[in-house]
CSV table of C-alpha atoms and ligand atoms in Angstrom, one decimal:
chain,number,residue,atom,x,y,z
A,1,MET,CA,70.1,19.3,13.4
A,2,ARG,CA,67.4,18.9,15.9
A,3,ARG,CA,65.8,22.1,14.6
A,4,ILE,CA,65.9,20.7,11.0
A,5,HIS,CA,64.3,17.5,12.2
A,6,ARG,CA,61.5,19.3,14.0
A,7,ARG,CA,60.9,21.4,10.8
A,8,ALA,CA,60.8,18.3,8.6
A,9,LEU,CA,58.4,16.8,11.0
A,10,ALA,CA,56.1,19.9,11.0
A,11,VAL,CA,56.2,20.1,7.1
A,12,THR,CA,55.4,16.4,6.8
A,13,LEU,CA,52.4,16.8,9.2
A,14,LEU,CA,51.3,19.9,7.3
A,15,VAL,CA,51.4,18.0,4.0
A,16,ALA,CA,49.6,15.0,5.5
A,17,LEU,CA,46.8,17.4,6.8
A,18,ILE,CA,46.4,19.1,3.3
A,19,LEU,CA,46.4,15.7,1.6
A,20,GLY,CA,43.9,14.4,4.2
A,21,LEU,CA,41.5,17.4,3.8
A,22,THR,CA,41.8,17.3,0.0
A,23,GLY,CA,40.9,13.6,0.1
A,24,LEU,CA,38.0,14.5,2.4
A,25,TYR,CA,36.8,17.3,0.1
A,26,ALA,CA,37.0,14.9,-3.0
A,27,ALA,CA,35.1,12.3,-1.3
A,28,ARG,CA,32.4,14.7,-0.2
A,29,GLN,CA,32.3,16.1,-3.6
A,30,MET,CA,31.7,12.7,-5.0
A,31,LEU,CA,28.9,12.0,-2.6
A,32,TYR,CA,27.3,15.4,-2.5
A,33,GLY,CA,28.5,17.2,-5.5
A,34,GLY,CA,25.2,16.5,-7.3
A,35,SER,CA,23.1,18.1,-4.6
A,36,TRP,CA,25.6,21.0,-4.1
A,37,ALA,CA,25.4,21.7,-7.9
A,38,GLY,CA,21.6,21.2,-7.8
A,39,PHE,CA,21.0,23.7,-4.9
A,40,PRO,CA,18.0,25.8,-6.0
A,41,SER,CA,19.9,29.0,-5.5
A,42,ASN,CA,22.6,27.9,-8.0
A,43,GLY,CA,22.1,30.1,-11.1
A,44,ASP,CA,23.8,27.5,-13.3
A,45,ALA,CA,21.2,24.9,-12.2
A,46,PHE,CA,18.0,26.8,-11.9
A,47,ILE,CA,16.3,29.7,-13.8
A,48,SER,CA,13.7,31.4,-11.6
A,49,GLY,CA,13.1,28.3,-9.5
A,50,ARG,CA,12.9,25.9,-12.3
A,51,ILE,CA,15.5,23.4,-13.3
A,52,ARG,CA,17.6,24.4,-16.3
A,53,ALA,CA,17.9,21.2,-18.2
A,54,GLY,CA,17.1,17.5,-18.1
A,55,THR,CA,14.2,15.0,-18.1
A,56,ILE,CA,12.4,13.2,-15.4
A,57,LYS,CA,10.7,9.9,-16.5
A,58,ASP,CA,8.7,7.2,-14.9
A,59,ARG,CA,9.7,3.5,-14.6
A,60,ASP,CA,8.5,2.8,-18.1
A,61,GLY,CA,10.1,5.8,-19.8
A,62,GLU,CA,7.0,8.1,-19.7
A,63,VAL,CA,8.1,11.6,-19.5
A,64,LEU,CA,6.8,13.4,-16.4
A,65,TYR,CA,8.9,16.6,-16.8
A,66,ALA,CA,11.3,17.8,-19.4
A,67,VAL,CA,13.2,20.9,-20.2
A,68,ARG,CA,13.3,21.9,-24.0
A,69,ASP,CA,14.9,25.0,-25.3
A,70,GLY,CA,15.1,26.4,-21.7
A,71,GLU,CA,11.3,25.8,-21.1
A,72,GLY,CA,10.4,23.2,-18.4
A,73,ARG,CA,7.2,21.4,-19.2
A,74,TRP,CA,5.2,18.8,-17.0
A,75,ALA,CA,3.7,15.7,-18.7
A,76,GLU,CA,1.3,16.3,-21.6
A,77,ASP,CA,-1.6,14.6,-19.9
A,78,GLU,CA,-3.5,16.7,-17.3
A,79,THR,CA,-4.3,13.8,-14.9
A,80,THR,CA,-0.7,12.8,-14.9
A,81,ARG,CA,0.4,16.3,-14.2
A,82,VAL,CA,-2.0,16.7,-11.2
A,83,ALA,CA,-1.4,13.2,-9.9
A,84,SER,CA,2.3,13.8,-9.8
A,85,LEU,CA,2.6,17.4,-8.8
A,86,HIS,CA,4.0,16.6,-5.3
A,87,LEU,CA,6.4,14.1,-6.7
A,88,ILE,CA,7.8,16.5,-9.4
A,89,GLY,CA,7.5,19.9,-7.8
A,90,ASP,CA,5.6,23.1,-8.7
A,91,ARG,CA,6.6,26.1,-10.7
A,92,ALA,CA,6.8,28.4,-7.8
A,93,GLY,CA,9.0,25.9,-5.8
A,94,PHE,CA,6.5,25.7,-2.8
A,95,ILE,CA,6.4,21.9,-2.8
A,96,GLY,CA,9.5,20.9,-0.9
A,97,SER,CA,9.2,17.2,-1.9
A,98,GLY,CA,9.7,17.8,-5.7
A,99,ALA,CA,12.1,15.5,-7.5
A,100,MET,CA,13.4,18.5,-9.5
A,101,PHE,CA,15.0,19.8,-6.3
A,102,HIS,CA,16.0,16.5,-4.7
A,103,TYR,CA,17.5,14.9,-7.6
A,104,ALA,CA,18.7,18.0,-9.4
A,105,GLY,CA,22.2,16.7,-10.0
A,106,THR,CA,20.9,13.7,-11.8
A,107,ILE,CA,18.4,15.6,-13.8
A,108,LEU,CA,21.0,18.1,-14.8
A,109,GLY,CA,23.4,15.3,-15.8
A,110,TYR,CA,25.9,16.4,-13.2
A,111,ASP,CA,29.2,14.4,-13.5
A,112,PRO,CA,30.9,14.0,-10.1
A,113,ILE,CA,34.3,13.1,-11.6
A,114,ASN,CA,34.8,16.5,-13.4
A,115,GLY,CA,32.2,18.5,-11.8
A,116,LEU,CA,30.5,19.4,-15.0
A,117,TYR,CA,26.9,19.3,-16.1
A,118,SER,CA,26.1,17.4,-19.4
A,119,PRO,CA,28.4,18.9,-22.1
A,120,ASN,CA,25.7,19.0,-24.7
A,121,GLY,CA,23.4,21.1,-22.5
A,122,GLN,CA,20.5,18.6,-22.7
A,123,GLY,CA,20.9,17.6,-19.1
A,124,GLY,CA,20.5,14.1,-17.8
A,125,VAL,CA,17.5,11.8,-17.1
A,126,LEU,CA,16.1,10.9,-13.8
A,127,GLU,CA,14.3,7.6,-14.0
A,128,LEU,CA,11.9,7.4,-11.1
A,129,SER,CA,10.7,4.2,-9.7
A,130,ILE,CA,7.2,5.6,-10.0
A,131,ASP,CA,4.6,4.0,-12.4
A,132,ALA,CA,2.5,6.8,-14.1
A,133,ASP,CA,-0.4,4.4,-14.7
A,134,ALA,CA,-0.6,3.9,-11.0
A,135,GLN,CA,-0.4,7.6,-10.2
A,136,ARG,CA,-3.5,8.2,-12.5
A,137,ALA,CA,-5.4,5.4,-11.1
A,138,ALA,CA,-4.8,6.6,-7.5
A,139,TRP,CA,-5.8,10.1,-8.4
A,140,GLU,CA,-9.0,9.0,-10.1
A,141,ALA,CA,-9.9,6.7,-7.3
A,142,LEU,CA,-9.6,9.5,-4.8
A,143,LYS,CA,-12.3,11.4,-6.7
A,144,GLY,CA,-11.2,14.7,-5.3
A,145,ARG,CA,-11.2,13.7,-1.7
A,146,ARG,CA,-8.1,14.6,0.3
A,147,GLY,CA,-5.7,11.9,1.3
A,148,ALA,CA,-2.5,9.9,0.6
A,149,VAL,CA,-1.6,6.9,-1.5
A,150,ILE,CA,1.7,5.1,-1.3
A,151,VAL,CA,2.8,1.9,-2.8
A,152,THR,CA,6.3,0.3,-2.5
A,153,ASP,CA,8.1,-2.8,-3.8
A,154,TYR,CA,8.8,-4.7,-0.5
A,155,VAL,CA,11.8,-6.3,-2.1
A,156,THR,CA,13.7,-3.4,-3.5
A,157,GLY,CA,12.2,-0.4,-1.6
A,158,GLU,CA,11.2,1.3,-4.9
A,159,ILE,CA,8.1,3.5,-4.5
A,160,VAL,CA,5.9,2.8,-7.4
A,161,CYS,CA,3.1,5.2,-6.5
A,162,MET,CA,3.0,8.3,-4.4
A,163,VAL,CA,0.0,10.5,-4.7
A,164,SER,CA,-1.2,13.5,-2.5
A,165,SER,CA,-4.6,15.2,-2.6
A,166,PRO,CA,-5.6,18.1,-2.9
A,167,SER,CA,-3.4,19.0,-5.8
A,168,PHE,CA,-3.5,21.2,-8.9
A,169,ASP,CA,-2.2,21.5,-12.4
A,170,PRO,CA,1.3,22.8,-12.3
A,171,GLU,CA,1.0,24.1,-15.9
A,172,ASP,CA,-2.0,26.2,-14.8
A,173,PRO,CA,-1.6,26.9,-11.1
A,174,PRO,CA,-4.5,28.4,-9.3
A,175,GLU,CA,-4.4,31.4,-7.0
A,176,ILE,CA,-3.9,29.9,-3.5
A,177,PRO,CA,-4.8,32.3,-0.7
A,178,ALA,CA,-2.1,32.9,2.1
A,179,ASP,CA,-4.6,31.6,4.7
A,180,ASP,CA,-5.2,28.3,2.8
A,181,THR,CA,-5.6,25.4,5.3
A,182,SER,CA,-6.0,22.5,2.8
A,183,GLY,CA,-2.3,21.8,3.0
A,184,VAL,CA,-2.2,21.7,-0.9
A,185,TYR,CA,1.6,22.1,-1.0
A,186,LEU,CA,2.0,19.2,1.6
A,187,ASN,CA,3.1,15.9,0.2
A,188,ARG,CA,0.9,13.8,2.4
A,189,PRO,CA,2.4,10.4,1.9
A,190,LEU,CA,5.7,11.8,3.2
A,191,SER,CA,4.8,14.8,5.3
A,192,ALA,CA,1.5,14.1,7.0
A,193,ALA,CA,0.9,12.2,10.2
A,194,TYR,CA,-2.6,10.9,10.6
A,195,THR,CA,-4.7,9.2,13.5
A,196,PRO,CA,-4.2,5.5,12.5
A,197,GLY,CA,-7.5,3.9,13.9
A,198,SER,CA,-7.6,0.2,13.7
A,199,ILE,CA,-4.6,-0.3,11.4
A,200,PHE,CA,-2.6,0.3,14.6
A,201,LYS,CA,-4.1,-3.0,15.9
A,202,LEU,CA,-1.3,-4.6,13.8
A,203,VAL,CA,1.1,-3.1,16.2
A,204,THR,CA,-0.8,-4.2,19.4
A,205,LEU,CA,-1.2,-7.7,17.7
A,206,ALA,CA,2.6,-8.0,17.0
A,207,ALA,CA,3.3,-7.2,20.7
A,208,ALA,CA,0.6,-9.6,21.8
A,209,ILE,CA,2.0,-12.4,19.6
A,210,GLU,CA,5.5,-11.9,21.1
A,211,ASN,CA,4.3,-11.4,24.7
A,212,LEU,CA,1.3,-13.5,25.5
A,213,ASP,CA,2.2,-17.2,25.2
A,214,ASP,CA,-1.5,-18.4,25.0
A,215,LEU,CA,-2.8,-15.8,22.7
A,216,PHE,CA,-3.9,-18.3,20.0
A,217,GLU,CA,-5.6,-20.5,22.5
A,218,ARG,CA,-7.5,-17.7,24.2
A,219,ASP,CA,-11.2,-17.2,23.8
A,220,PHE,CA,-12.2,-13.5,23.6
A,221,HIS,CA,-15.9,-12.2,24.0
A,222,CYS,CA,-17.3,-8.9,23.0
A,223,SER,CA,-20.7,-7.8,24.1
A,224,GLY,CA,-20.4,-4.4,22.1
A,225,SER,CA,-18.7,-2.6,24.8
A,226,ALA,CA,-16.3,-3.0,27.6
A,227,LYS,CA,-15.4,-1.1,30.9
A,228,ILE,CA,-11.8,-0.1,30.8
A,229,GLY,CA,-10.0,2.1,33.2
A,230,GLY,CA,-13.1,4.1,34.3
A,231,GLY,CA,-14.4,4.5,30.7
A,232,THR,CA,-16.3,2.4,28.2
A,233,VAL,CA,-14.7,1.2,24.9
A,234,THR,CA,-17.4,0.4,22.2
A,235,CYS,CA,-17.6,-1.6,19.1
A,236,GLY,CA,-20.0,-1.0,16.2
A,237,ARG,CA,-21.7,-4.2,17.2
A,238,ALA,CA,-21.4,-7.2,19.7
A,239,HIS,CA,-18.8,-9.4,18.2
A,240,GLY,CA,-19.6,-12.3,20.5
A,241,ASP,CA,-17.1,-15.1,21.1
A,242,MET,CA,-14.1,-15.2,18.9
A,243,LYS,CA,-10.4,-16.2,18.5
A,244,ILE,CA,-7.7,-13.5,18.1
A,245,GLU,CA,-7.8,-14.0,14.2
A,246,ASP,CA,-11.4,-13.0,14.3
A,247,ALA,CA,-10.8,-10.1,16.7
A,248,LEU,CA,-8.4,-8.7,14.0
A,249,ALA,CA,-10.7,-9.6,11.1
A,250,GLU,CA,-13.7,-8.0,12.9
A,251,SER,CA,-11.6,-5.2,14.3
A,252,CYS,CA,-12.9,-5.6,17.8
A,253,ASN,CA,-12.1,-2.6,19.8
A,254,CYS,CA,-13.0,-4.3,23.1
A,255,THR,CA,-10.5,-7.1,22.5
A,256,PHE,CA,-7.7,-4.8,21.4
A,257,ALA,CA,-8.2,-2.2,24.2
A,258,ALA,CA,-8.1,-5.2,26.7
A,259,LEU,CA,-4.9,-6.4,25.1
A,260,ALA,CA,-3.3,-3.0,25.2
A,261,VAL,CA,-4.1,-2.6,28.9
A,262,GLU,CA,-2.7,-6.1,29.6
A,263,LEU,CA,0.5,-5.5,27.5
A,264,GLY,CA,1.0,-2.0,29.1
A,265,GLY,CA,1.8,1.3,27.4
A,266,GLU,CA,5.6,0.9,27.6
A,267,THR,CA,5.5,-2.3,25.7
A,268,LEU,CA,3.2,-0.8,23.0
A,269,LYS,CA,5.4,2.3,22.7
A,270,GLU,CA,8.5,-0.1,22.3
A,271,TYR,CA,7.0,-1.8,19.5
A,272,ALA,CA,5.6,1.4,17.8
A,273,ASP,CA,9.2,2.8,18.1
A,274,ARG,CA,10.9,-0.4,16.9
A,275,PHE,CA,8.6,-0.4,13.8
A,276,GLY,CA,9.7,3.1,13.0
A,277,LEU,CA,6.2,4.5,13.5
A,278,THR,CA,7.2,7.3,15.9
A,279,SER,CA,10.4,8.5,14.1
A,280,ARG,CA,11.2,10.1,10.8
A,281,GLN,CA,12.0,7.5,8.0
A,282,GLU,CA,14.4,8.1,5.1
A,283,VAL,CA,13.2,8.2,1.5
A,284,ASP,CA,16.5,9.1,-0.4
A,285,ASP,CA,17.6,12.4,1.1
A,286,MET,CA,14.1,13.3,2.3
A,287,ARG,CA,12.6,12.5,5.7
A,288,THR,CA,9.1,11.6,6.5
A,289,ALA,CA,7.0,13.2,9.3
A,290,ALA,CA,7.3,11.4,12.6
A,291,GLY,CA,4.3,9.6,14.1
A,292,ARG,CA,3.4,9.6,17.7
A,293,PHE,CA,2.5,7.2,20.5
A,294,ASP,CA,1.9,8.6,23.9
A,295,VAL,CA,2.0,6.2,26.8
A,296,GLY,CA,-1.4,6.3,28.5
A,297,GLU,CA,-1.5,5.9,32.2
A,298,ALA,CA,-1.3,2.3,33.2
A,299,GLY,CA,-4.6,0.4,33.1
A,300,SER,CA,-6.5,3.5,31.7
A,301,PHE,CA,-9.1,4.1,29.2
A,302,ASP,CA,-6.6,6.3,27.2
A,303,LEU,CA,-4.2,3.3,27.0
A,304,GLY,CA,-7.1,1.0,25.9
A,305,TRP,CA,-7.8,3.4,23.1
A,306,SER,CA,-4.3,3.9,22.1
A,307,GLY,CA,-4.0,0.2,21.5
A,308,ALA,CA,-6.9,0.5,19.0
A,309,GLY,CA,-5.2,3.4,17.3
A,310,GLN,CA,-7.0,6.3,18.7
A,311,TYR,CA,-6.1,8.6,21.7
A,312,HIS,CA,-3.0,10.6,20.5
A,313,ASP,CA,-1.7,8.0,18.1
A,314,LEU,CA,-0.4,9.3,14.8
A,315,VAL,CA,1.3,7.5,12.0
A,316,ASN,CA,2.8,8.7,8.7
A,317,PRO,CA,1.7,6.8,5.5
A,318,ALA,CA,5.4,6.2,4.3
A,319,ALA,CA,6.4,4.9,7.7
A,320,MET,CA,3.3,2.7,7.8
A,321,VAL,CA,4.0,1.1,4.4
A,322,ARG,CA,7.6,0.6,5.6
A,323,PHE,CA,6.2,-1.3,8.5
A,324,VAL,CA,3.8,-3.4,6.3
A,325,ALA,CA,6.7,-4.1,4.0
A,326,ALA,CA,8.4,-5.9,6.9
A,327,ILE,CA,5.4,-8.0,7.5
A,328,ALA,CA,5.6,-9.1,3.7
A,329,GLY,CA,9.3,-9.5,4.0
A,330,ARG,CA,9.6,-11.8,7.0
A,331,GLY,CA,10.7,-8.9,9.2
A,332,ASP,CA,13.1,-7.2,6.8
A,333,THR,CA,12.1,-3.8,5.3
A,334,PRO,CA,14.0,-2.2,2.4
A,335,ARG,CA,15.2,1.5,2.5
A,336,LEU,CA,12.6,3.5,0.5
A,337,THR,CA,13.7,5.2,-2.7
A,338,LEU,CA,12.1,7.0,-5.6
A,339,GLN,CA,14.8,6.2,-8.0
A,340,ARG,CA,14.5,3.3,-10.5
A,341,ASP,CA,17.3,0.7,-10.3
A,342,TYR,CA,19.1,2.7,-7.6
A,343,THR,CA,19.4,-0.5,-5.7
A,344,HIS,CA,21.4,-2.5,-8.3
A,345,LEU,CA,24.4,-2.3,-5.9
A,346,GLY,CA,22.3,-4.0,-3.3
A,347,VAL,CA,19.3,-3.2,-1.1
A,348,THR,CA,19.8,-1.9,2.5
A,349,ARG,CA,17.3,-3.6,4.7
A,350,ASP,CA,16.3,-3.0,8.3
A,351,HIS,CA,15.2,-5.9,10.4
A,352,ILE,CA,12.4,-4.5,12.5
A,353,LEU,CA,10.2,-7.6,13.1
A,354,ALA,CA,10.8,-11.3,14.1
A,355,ALA,CA,10.2,-13.5,11.1
A,356,THR,CA,7.8,-15.9,12.9
A,357,THR,CA,5.8,-12.8,14.1
A,358,ALA,CA,5.7,-11.3,10.6
A,359,GLU,CA,4.5,-14.6,9.2
A,360,LYS,CA,1.6,-14.8,11.8
A,361,LEU,CA,0.6,-11.2,11.1
A,362,GLY,CA,0.6,-11.9,7.4
A,363,GLU,CA,-1.6,-15.0,7.9
A,364,ILE,CA,-4.1,-13.1,10.0
A,365,MET,CA,-4.2,-10.2,7.5
A,366,GLU,CA,-5.0,-12.7,4.7
A,367,TYR,CA,-7.8,-14.1,7.0
A,368,ALA,CA,-9.2,-10.6,7.4
A,369,VAL,CA,-9.4,-10.3,3.6
A,370,GLN,CA,-11.2,-13.7,3.4
A,371,ARG,CA,-13.6,-13.1,6.3
A,372,THR,CA,-14.3,-9.5,6.2
A,373,TYR,CA,-13.1,-7.4,3.2
A,374,GLY,CA,-14.1,-9.9,0.6
A,375,PRO,CA,-11.6,-11.3,-2.0
A,376,ASP,CA,-14.0,-10.5,-4.7
A,377,ASN,CA,-13.5,-6.8,-4.2
A,378,PHE,CA,-9.9,-7.2,-5.1
A,379,PRO,CA,-10.0,-9.6,-8.2
A,380,GLY,CA,-6.8,-11.4,-8.9
A,381,LEU,CA,-4.9,-10.0,-5.9
A,382,LYS,CA,-3.5,-12.3,-3.2
A,383,LEU,CA,-4.2,-9.6,-0.7
A,384,HIS,CA,-3.2,-9.4,3.0
A,385,ALA,CA,-4.7,-6.3,4.6
A,386,LYS,CA,-6.1,-4.3,7.6
A,387,SER,CA,-8.6,-1.5,7.4
A,388,GLY,CA,-8.8,1.5,9.8
A,389,THR,CA,-11.7,3.9,10.3
A,390,ALA,CA,-10.1,6.6,12.4
A,391,GLU,CA,-12.3,9.0,14.5
A,392,VAL,CA,-10.8,12.5,14.0
A,393,GLY,CA,-13.6,14.7,15.4
A,394,THR,CA,-15.1,15.4,12.0
A,395,GLU,CA,-18.5,14.3,10.7
A,396,LYS,CA,-17.0,11.3,8.9
A,397,PRO,CA,-13.8,9.4,9.9
A,398,ASN,CA,-10.6,8.9,8.0
A,399,ALA,CA,-10.6,5.8,6.0
A,400,TRP,CA,-7.4,3.7,6.0
A,401,PHE,CA,-6.5,0.5,4.2
A,402,VAL,CA,-3.0,-1.1,4.4
A,403,GLY,CA,-1.5,-4.4,3.5
A,404,TYR,CA,0.4,-6.1,0.7
A,405,ILE,CA,0.0,-8.6,-2.2
A,406,ASP,CA,1.8,-11.9,-2.2
A,407,ASP,CA,2.9,-11.9,-5.8
A,408,PRO,CA,6.5,-12.5,-6.8
A,409,LEU,CA,6.2,-10.5,-10.0
A,410,HIS,CA,4.5,-7.5,-8.0
A,411,PRO,CA,5.7,-7.5,-4.6
A,412,TYR,CA,3.8,-4.5,-3.4
A,413,ALA,CA,2.9,-3.1,0.0
A,414,PHE,CA,0.6,-0.1,0.3
A,415,ALA,CA,-0.9,2.4,2.6
A,416,VAL,CA,-3.9,4.4,1.5
A,417,CYS,CA,-5.6,7.1,3.7
A,418,VAL,CA,-8.7,9.0,2.4
A,419,GLU,CA,-9.6,11.9,4.7
A,420,ASN,CA,-13.2,12.1,6.0
A,421,ALA,CA,-14.3,9.3,3.7
A,422,GLY,CA,-16.1,7.1,6.2
A,423,SER,CA,-15.4,3.3,6.4
A,424,GLY,CA,-11.9,2.2,5.8
A,425,ALA,CA,-12.5,-1.1,4.1
A,426,SER,CA,-15.0,0.2,1.6
A,427,GLN,CA,-13.6,3.7,0.9
A,428,ALA,CA,-9.8,3.4,1.2
A,429,GLY,CA,-10.1,-0.4,0.1
A,430,LYS,CA,-11.5,0.7,-3.1
A,431,VAL,CA,-8.7,3.2,-3.8
A,432,ALA,CA,-6.2,0.5,-2.9
A,433,ASN,CA,-7.8,-2.0,-5.3
A,434,ALA,CA,-7.8,0.6,-8.2
A,435,VAL,CA,-4.1,1.4,-7.6
A,436,LEU,CA,-2.9,-2.4,-7.2
A,437,GLN,CA,-4.9,-3.3,-10.4
A,438,ALA,CA,-2.9,-0.5,-12.3
A,439,CYS,CA,0.4,-1.7,-10.7
A,440,THR,CA,0.0,-5.3,-11.5
A,441,GLN,CA,-1.2,-4.8,-15.2
B,1,ZN,ZN1,-16.0,-6.1,19.6
């Protein structure tokens, strides 16, 4: 009897194990079936690197890519094709961020219940959160210069614009030499990390707001240069006497380098880490490039410059827009997505900044627009922003402009970086204005 009991127990355990594994497999198939089915080497899903069926549309239903009679075609309009190359993907499959690879299950019309592609062979429709008008506006405003433009809805996390330059027409791809150094296949908003320059002062300012009780009562003085840690930090001109709001609006290096030294490298690093600027961030199943903040020696010249966004600092544009979205969202930032209405079941938000700090930062960014950037340069937009002009050892610095608009109908946060373009506010600021005008039409 005892033996029978033991056998019955063994059989029960075995059955439980099989049921458990089957359940696990079913659950994983529900979750990942689309991406398994859409794996580029799956012959049922892809023909010579291109997806076999389906359509990719923008948020207003404009077709960005469609397969008809077995032939995949990009958008009809050339500017749309070039502006959205890194978003959709290229013919040869060199662009790893292409939607046709990352959302293949949806595009093919994969059904997770029965594991079949759309029975009529037409495939499915992927609705991107992207606005094709904003894509074209960003591309045209870049005027052939290299750079990254990303705009996201800070309430839902939907990315409405993501443009990378240089680019090419996927319907007529050029010969690209093997030793090409332009990074043409790189989707810069997701995969590049740039020296931030003065946009990093938002991080230093956040740390100062939370750690220096008398920050808003203090008087700062800039004579155009300051001795810090055995070196000299310089400003473009002597900013004179000012409060912290003016120091940000004027982007005073002397003030921010001194604040960085006072706060200490460990504190600044803690804030950069907390804001997600040093780690890889998620955009659906993709990951951004990680940024970098090296702790300079206490009291040093390097630490001073790191607090002003130079030294070894690096940030990724998507991670930066996620941080700015937290300023707009009273400390909460939504998970980024490229899929339209993906968030109907609820938005996942990360709380990365105290609400009161976010509010203060937002006020000072609005003040910077009023005082320095000029509201007339951004007609109709309730803009909050910070510019950056990042020295990168080339003739002209990289131009940055980041911020958000206070507009319940168009709650957009943005990050624009134009490489070797010169002044942040005038060069990247112009691109940001063109894109935001298109987004708010
Ligand atoms: Zn100064």
